[in-house]
CSV table of C-alpha atoms in Angstrom, one decimal:
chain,number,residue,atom,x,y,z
A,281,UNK,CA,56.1,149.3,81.7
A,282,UNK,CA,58.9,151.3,83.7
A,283,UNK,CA,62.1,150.7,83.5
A,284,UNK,CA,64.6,151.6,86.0
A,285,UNK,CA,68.4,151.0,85.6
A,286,UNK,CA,71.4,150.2,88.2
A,287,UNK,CA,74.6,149.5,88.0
A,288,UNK,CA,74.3,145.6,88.0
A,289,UNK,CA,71.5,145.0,86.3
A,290,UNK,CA,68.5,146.5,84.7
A,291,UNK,CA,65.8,146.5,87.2
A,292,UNK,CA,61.8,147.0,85.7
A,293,UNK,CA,58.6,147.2,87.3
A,294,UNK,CA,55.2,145.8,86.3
A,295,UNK,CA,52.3,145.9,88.2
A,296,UNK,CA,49.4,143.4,88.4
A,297,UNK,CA,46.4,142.7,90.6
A,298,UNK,CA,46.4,139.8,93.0
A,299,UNK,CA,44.5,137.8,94.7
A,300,UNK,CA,46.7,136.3,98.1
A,301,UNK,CA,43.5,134.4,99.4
A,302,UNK,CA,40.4,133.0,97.8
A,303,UNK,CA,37.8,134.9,98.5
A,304,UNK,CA,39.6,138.4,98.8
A,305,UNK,CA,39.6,141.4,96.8
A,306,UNK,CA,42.7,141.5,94.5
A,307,UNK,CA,45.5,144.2,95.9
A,308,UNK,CA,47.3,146.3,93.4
A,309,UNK,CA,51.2,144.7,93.4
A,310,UNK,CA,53.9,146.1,92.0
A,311,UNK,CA,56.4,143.4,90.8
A,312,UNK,CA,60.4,144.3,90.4
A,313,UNK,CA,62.3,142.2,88.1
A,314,UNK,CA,65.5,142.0,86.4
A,315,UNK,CA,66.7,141.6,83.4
A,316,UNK,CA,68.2,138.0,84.3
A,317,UNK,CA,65.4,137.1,86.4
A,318,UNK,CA,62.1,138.2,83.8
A,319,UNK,CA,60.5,135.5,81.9
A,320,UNK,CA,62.2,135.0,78.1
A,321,UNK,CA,60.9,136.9,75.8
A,322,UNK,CA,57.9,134.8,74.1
A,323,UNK,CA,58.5,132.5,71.2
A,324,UNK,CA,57.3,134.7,68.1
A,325,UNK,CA,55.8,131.4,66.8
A,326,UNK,CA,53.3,130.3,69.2
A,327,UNK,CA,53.3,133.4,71.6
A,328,UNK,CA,52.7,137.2,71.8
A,329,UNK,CA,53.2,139.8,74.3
A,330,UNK,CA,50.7,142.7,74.8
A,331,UNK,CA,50.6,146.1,76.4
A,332,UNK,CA,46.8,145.7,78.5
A,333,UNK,CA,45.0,148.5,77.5
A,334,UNK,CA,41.8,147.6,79.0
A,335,UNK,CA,40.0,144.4,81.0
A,336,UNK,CA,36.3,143.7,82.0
A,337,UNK,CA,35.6,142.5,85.9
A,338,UNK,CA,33.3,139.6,84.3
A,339,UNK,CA,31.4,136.9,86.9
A,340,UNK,CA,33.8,134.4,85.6
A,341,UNK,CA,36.4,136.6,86.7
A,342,UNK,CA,34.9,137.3,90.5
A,343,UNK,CA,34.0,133.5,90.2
A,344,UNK,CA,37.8,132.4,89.8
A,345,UNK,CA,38.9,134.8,92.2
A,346,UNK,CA,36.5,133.6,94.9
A,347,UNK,CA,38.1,129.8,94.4
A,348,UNK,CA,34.6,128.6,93.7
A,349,UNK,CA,34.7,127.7,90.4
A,350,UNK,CA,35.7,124.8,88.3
A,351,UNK,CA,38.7,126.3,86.3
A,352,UNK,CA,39.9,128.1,89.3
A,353,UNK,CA,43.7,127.0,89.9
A,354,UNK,CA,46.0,128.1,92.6
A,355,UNK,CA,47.3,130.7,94.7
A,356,UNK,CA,48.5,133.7,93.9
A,357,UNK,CA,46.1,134.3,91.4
A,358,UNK,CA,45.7,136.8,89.1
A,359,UNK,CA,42.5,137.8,87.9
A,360,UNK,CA,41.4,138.1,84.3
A,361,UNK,CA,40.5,136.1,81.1
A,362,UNK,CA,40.9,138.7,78.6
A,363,UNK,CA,41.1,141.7,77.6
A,364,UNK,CA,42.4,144.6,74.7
A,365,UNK,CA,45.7,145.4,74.2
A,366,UNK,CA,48.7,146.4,71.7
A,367,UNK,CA,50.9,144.7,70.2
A,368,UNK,CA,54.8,145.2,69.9
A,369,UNK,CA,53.9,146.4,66.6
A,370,UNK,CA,51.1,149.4,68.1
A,371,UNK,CA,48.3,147.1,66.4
A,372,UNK,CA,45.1,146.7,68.8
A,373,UNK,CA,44.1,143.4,69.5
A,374,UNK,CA,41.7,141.2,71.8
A,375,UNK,CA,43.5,138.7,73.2
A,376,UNK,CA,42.0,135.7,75.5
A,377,UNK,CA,43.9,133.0,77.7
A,378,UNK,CA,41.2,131.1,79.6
A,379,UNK,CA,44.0,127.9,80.6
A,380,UNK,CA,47.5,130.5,81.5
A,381,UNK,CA,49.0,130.2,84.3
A,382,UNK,CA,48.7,134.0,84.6
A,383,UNK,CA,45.9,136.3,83.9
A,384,UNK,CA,45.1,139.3,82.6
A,385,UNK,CA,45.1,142.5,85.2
A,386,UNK,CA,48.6,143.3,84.3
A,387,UNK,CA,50.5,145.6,82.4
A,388,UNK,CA,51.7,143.6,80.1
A,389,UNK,CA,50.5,139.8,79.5
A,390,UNK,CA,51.9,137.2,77.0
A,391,UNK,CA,49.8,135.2,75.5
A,392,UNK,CA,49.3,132.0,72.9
A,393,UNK,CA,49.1,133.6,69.2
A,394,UNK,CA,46.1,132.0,68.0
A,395,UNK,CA,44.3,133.5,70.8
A,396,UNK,CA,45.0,137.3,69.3
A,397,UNK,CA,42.3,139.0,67.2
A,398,UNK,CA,42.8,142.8,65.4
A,399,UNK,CA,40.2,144.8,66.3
A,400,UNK,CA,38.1,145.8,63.4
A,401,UNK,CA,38.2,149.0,62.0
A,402,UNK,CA,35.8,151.5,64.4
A,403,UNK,CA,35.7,148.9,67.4
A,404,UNK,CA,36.1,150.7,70.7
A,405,UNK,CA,38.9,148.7,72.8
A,406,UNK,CA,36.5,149.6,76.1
A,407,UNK,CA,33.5,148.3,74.3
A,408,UNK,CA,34.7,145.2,73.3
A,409,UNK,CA,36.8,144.4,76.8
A,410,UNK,CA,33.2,144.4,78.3
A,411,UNK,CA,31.7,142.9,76.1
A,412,UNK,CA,32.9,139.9,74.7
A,413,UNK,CA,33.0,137.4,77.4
A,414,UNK,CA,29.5,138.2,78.2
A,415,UNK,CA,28.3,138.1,75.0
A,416,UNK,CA,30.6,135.3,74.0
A,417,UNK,CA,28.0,132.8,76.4
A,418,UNK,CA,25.0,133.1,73.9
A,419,UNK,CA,27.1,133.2,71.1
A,420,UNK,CA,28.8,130.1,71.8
A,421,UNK,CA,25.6,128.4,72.8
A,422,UNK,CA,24.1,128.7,69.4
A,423,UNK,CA,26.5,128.5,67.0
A,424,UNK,CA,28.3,125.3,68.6
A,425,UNK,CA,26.4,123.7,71.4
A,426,UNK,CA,22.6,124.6,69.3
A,427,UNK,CA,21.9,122.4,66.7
A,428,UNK,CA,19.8,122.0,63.5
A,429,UNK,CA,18.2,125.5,64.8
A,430,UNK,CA,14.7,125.7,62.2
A,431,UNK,CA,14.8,129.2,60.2
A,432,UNK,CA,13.4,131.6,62.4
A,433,UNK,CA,14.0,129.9,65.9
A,434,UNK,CA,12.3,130.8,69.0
A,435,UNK,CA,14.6,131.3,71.7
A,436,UNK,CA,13.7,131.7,75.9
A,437,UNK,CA,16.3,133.2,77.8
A,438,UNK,CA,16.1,132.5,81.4
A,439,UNK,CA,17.8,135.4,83.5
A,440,UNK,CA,17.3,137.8,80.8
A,441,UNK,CA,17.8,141.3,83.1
A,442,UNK,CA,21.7,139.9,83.5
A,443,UNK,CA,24.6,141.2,81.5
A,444,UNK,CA,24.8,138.4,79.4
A,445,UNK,CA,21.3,137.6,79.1
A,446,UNK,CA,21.1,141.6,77.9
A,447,UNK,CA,23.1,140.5,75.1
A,448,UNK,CA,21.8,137.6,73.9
A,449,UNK,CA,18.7,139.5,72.9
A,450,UNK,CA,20.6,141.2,70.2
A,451,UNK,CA,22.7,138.4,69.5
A,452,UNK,CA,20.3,135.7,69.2
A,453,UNK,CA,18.6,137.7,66.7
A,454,UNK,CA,21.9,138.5,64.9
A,455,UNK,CA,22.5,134.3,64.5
A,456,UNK,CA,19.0,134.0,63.3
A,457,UNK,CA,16.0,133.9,65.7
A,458,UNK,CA,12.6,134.8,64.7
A,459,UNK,CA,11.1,135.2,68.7
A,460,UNK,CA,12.7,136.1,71.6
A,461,UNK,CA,11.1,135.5,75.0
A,462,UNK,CA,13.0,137.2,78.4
A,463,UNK,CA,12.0,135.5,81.8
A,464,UNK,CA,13.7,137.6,84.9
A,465,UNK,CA,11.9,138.9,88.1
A,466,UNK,CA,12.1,142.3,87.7
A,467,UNK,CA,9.0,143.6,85.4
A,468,UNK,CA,10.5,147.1,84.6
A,469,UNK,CA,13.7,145.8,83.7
A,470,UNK,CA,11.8,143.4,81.2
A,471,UNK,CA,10.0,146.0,79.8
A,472,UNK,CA,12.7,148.3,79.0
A,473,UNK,CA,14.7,145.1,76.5
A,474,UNK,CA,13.4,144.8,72.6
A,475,UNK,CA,11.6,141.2,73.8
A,476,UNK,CA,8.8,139.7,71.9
A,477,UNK,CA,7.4,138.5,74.9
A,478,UNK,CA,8.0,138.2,78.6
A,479,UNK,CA,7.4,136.0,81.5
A,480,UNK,CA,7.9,137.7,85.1
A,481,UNK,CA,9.5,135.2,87.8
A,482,UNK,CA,6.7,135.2,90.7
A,483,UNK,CA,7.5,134.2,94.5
A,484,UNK,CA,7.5,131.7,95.4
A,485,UNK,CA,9.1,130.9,92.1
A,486,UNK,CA,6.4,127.5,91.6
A,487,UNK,CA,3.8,130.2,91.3
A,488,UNK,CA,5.2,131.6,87.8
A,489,UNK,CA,3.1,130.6,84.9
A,490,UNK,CA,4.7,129.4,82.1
A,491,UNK,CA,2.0,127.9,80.2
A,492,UNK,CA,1.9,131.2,77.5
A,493,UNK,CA,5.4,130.6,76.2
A,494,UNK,CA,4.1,127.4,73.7
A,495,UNK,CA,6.4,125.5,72.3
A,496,UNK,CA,10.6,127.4,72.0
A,497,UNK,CA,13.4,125.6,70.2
A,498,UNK,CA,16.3,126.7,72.7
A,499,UNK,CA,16.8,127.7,76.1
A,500,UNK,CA,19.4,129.6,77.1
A,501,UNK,CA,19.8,129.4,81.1
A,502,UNK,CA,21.8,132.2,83.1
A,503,UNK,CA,19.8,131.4,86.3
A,504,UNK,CA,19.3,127.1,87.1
A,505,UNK,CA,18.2,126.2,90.4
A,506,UNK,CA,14.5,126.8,91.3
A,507,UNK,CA,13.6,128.3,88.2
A,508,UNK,CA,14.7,126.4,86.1
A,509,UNK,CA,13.1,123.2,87.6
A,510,UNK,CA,9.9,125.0,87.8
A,511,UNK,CA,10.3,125.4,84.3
A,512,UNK,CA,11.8,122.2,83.1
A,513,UNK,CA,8.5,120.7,85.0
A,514,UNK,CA,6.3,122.8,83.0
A,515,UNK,CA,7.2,122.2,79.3
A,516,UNK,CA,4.0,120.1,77.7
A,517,UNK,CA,5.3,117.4,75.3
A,518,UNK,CA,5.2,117.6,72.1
A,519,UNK,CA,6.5,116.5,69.4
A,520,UNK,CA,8.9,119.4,68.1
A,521,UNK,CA,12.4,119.4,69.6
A,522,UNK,CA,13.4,121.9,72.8
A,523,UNK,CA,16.7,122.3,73.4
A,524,UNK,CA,17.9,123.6,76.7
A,525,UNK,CA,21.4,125.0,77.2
A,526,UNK,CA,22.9,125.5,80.7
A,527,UNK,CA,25.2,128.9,80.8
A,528,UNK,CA,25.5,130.2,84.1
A,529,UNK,CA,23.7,129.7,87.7
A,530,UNK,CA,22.6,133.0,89.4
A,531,UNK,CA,19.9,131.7,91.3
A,532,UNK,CA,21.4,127.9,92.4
A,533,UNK,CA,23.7,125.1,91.5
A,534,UNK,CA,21.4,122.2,91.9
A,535,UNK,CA,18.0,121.3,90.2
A,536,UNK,CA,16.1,118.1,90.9
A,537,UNK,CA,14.2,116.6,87.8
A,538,UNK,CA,11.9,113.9,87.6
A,539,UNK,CA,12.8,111.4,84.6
A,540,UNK,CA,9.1,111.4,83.3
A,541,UNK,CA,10.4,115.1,82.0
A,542,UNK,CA,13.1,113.8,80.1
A,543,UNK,CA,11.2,111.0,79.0
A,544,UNK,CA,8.0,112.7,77.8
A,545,UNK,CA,9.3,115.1,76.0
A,546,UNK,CA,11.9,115.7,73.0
A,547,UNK,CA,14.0,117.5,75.4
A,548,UNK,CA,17.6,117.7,74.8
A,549,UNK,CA,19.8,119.3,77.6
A,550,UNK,CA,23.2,120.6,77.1
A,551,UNK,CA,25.9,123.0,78.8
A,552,UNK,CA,28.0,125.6,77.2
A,553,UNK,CA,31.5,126.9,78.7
A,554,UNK,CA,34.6,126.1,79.3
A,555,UNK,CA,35.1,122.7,78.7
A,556,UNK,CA,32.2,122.2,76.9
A,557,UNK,CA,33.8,124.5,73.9
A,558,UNK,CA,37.5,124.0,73.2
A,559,UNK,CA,39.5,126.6,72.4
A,560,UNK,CA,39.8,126.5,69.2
A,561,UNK,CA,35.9,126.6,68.8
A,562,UNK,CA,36.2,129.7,70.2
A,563,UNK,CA,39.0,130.9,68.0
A,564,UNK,CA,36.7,129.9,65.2
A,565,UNK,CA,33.9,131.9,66.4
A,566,UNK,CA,36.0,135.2,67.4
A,567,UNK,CA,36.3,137.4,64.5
A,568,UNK,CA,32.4,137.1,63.8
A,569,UNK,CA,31.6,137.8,67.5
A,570,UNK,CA,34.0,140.7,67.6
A,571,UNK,CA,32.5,142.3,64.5
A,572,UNK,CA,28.7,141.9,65.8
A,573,UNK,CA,29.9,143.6,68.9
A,574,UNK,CA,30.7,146.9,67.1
A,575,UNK,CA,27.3,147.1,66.1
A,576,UNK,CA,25.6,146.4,69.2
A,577,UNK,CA,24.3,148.9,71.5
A,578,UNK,CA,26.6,150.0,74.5
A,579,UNK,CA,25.6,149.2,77.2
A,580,UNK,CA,26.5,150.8,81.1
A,581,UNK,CA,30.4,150.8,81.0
A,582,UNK,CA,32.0,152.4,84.4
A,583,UNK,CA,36.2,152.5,83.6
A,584,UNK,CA,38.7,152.4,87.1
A,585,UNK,CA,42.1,152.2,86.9
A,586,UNK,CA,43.8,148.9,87.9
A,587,UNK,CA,45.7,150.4,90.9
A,588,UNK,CA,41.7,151.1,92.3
A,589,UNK,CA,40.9,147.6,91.9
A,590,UNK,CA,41.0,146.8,95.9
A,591,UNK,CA,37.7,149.4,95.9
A,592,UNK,CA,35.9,148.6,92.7
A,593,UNK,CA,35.8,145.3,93.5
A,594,UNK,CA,33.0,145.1,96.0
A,595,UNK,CA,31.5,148.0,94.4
A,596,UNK,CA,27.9,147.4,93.2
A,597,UNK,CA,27.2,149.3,89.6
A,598,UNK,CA,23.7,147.6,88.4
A,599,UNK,CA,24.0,146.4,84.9
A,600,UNK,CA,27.1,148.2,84.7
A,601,UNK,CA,30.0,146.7,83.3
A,602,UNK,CA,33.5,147.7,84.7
A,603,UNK,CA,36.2,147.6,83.1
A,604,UNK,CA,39.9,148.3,84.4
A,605,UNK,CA,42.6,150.4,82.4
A,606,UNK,CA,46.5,151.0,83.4
């Protein structure tokens, strides 16, 4: 922060990205304020104030920003669910508010205390800014949406070349799985992930055989739309349970499904995101998530400062994660 004064009244600067209209890139703003006219100083008992030290451009983030999904709120918006920060006291934190009236590309943001995490010892603040929304999907999906998972559970995950679907390779072993099957289009990005076994989209989609998977105990969707109702349709009964778990929809919003599949089959479909986990599921989950992150591999990361974020925004990077620091 930079702080200016006059003779009247202490005048300080902050800037933040913002989004004017849905659908456009967020402009870097510079926002004055005085001393009479800046929000109070947070409650030390249920909020915190950070210094942002870094933030990840996550799909929920370009999704919000866009006006097109269901937690987005209203205009001027500012982007951002979480992110790494410091504390007034220099300690390093992760910090996520997915219900504020404010986000995250700021300097500063002020947040509810139970949603601050310390970093553990040897965590990279840029690593974990990237990482733990994506990875937060699978994680979620399996330790509170999955249930009574056998020892050793198979797990399919659909869209499995996507940032999140990257990381729930790892991750889905870390909580347990025996088997992990990755279904994507792209054949040498298959290959290149530590999968059991793989099963290439074809096109047209209908044409993808799924009949070599057997029986899985979880699905874990990135993708819906046609693939996954090509898939949904080609699960054989039988008598062991399959649960399927929505996450995310890359390729559609809408599936049609006959009933006889739900009916034929010990099928069990579920969602997992916001709304479907409360918050304080999620706080309950943090610290281990967080700690399994430092451990993981790193992936792509390309870092931009926040006052570039009109250019990075449209910028394509592959499977790179970007993240934005002051």
């Amino acid at each position: 922060m930079i702080a200016t004064t006059d003779a009247q009244d202490e005048r300080k600067t902050t800037h933040v990205a913002r989004v004017e209209q849905w659908g456009q890139a967020p402009r870097y703003t510079t926002v004055e304020t005085t001393k009479s006219s800046e929000p109070p100083e947070p409650d030390d008992h249920d909020q915190v104030r950070l210094k942002v030290s870094a933030t990840a451009i996550h799909s929920l983030v370009r999704l919000r920003a866009s006006g097109t999904h269901y937690s987005a709120k209203t205009l001027p918006h500012v982007p951002g669910v979480d992110g790494v920060g410091t504390t007034l006291e220099g300690h390093g934190a992760y910090f996520f508010d997915f219900h504020g009236s404010s986000g995250t590309f700021g300097d500063v943001v002020t947040v509810p205390k139970t949603n601050v995490f310390p970093l553990p010892p040897g965590a990279d603040p840029i690593q974990i800014a990237a990482l733990v929304n994506p990875g937060m999907s699978s994680w979620l999906a399996l330790r509170k949406r999955a249930f009574r998972l056998p020892p050793d559970f198979s797990v399919l995950i659909l869209g499995a070349t996507s940032t999140s679907g990257r990381l729930a390779i790892p991750i889905s072993r870390a909580l347990g799985a025996g088997r992990v099957i990755g279904c994507a289009r792209n054949p040498d990005a298959l290959s290149e992930l530590e999968l059991d076994s793989t099963v290439v989209l074809q096109d047209p989609v209908t044409s993808t055989d799924f009949s070599c998977l057997g029986h899985v105990d979880v699905i874990l969707d990135y993708l819906y739309g046609p693939p996954t109702e090509h898939l949904l349709h080609s699960i054989k009964p039988t008598t062991k349970l399959t649960q399927y778990i929505n996450i995310g929809g890359l390729a559609g919003a809408k599936i049609s499904l006959q009933s006889k599949v739900v009916r034929s089959s010990k099928l069990v479909m579920l969602g997992s995101g916001i709304g479907s986990c409360s918050d304080e599921e999620i706080r309950e989950e943090m610290p281990d998530l967080i700690k399994a992150l430092v451990s993981l591999p790193v992936p792509k990361i390309q870092v931009f400062r926040l006052s570039e974020i009109e250019t990075v925004w449209g910028r394509k990077v592959g499977d790179a994660r970007i993240v934005m620091v002051p």
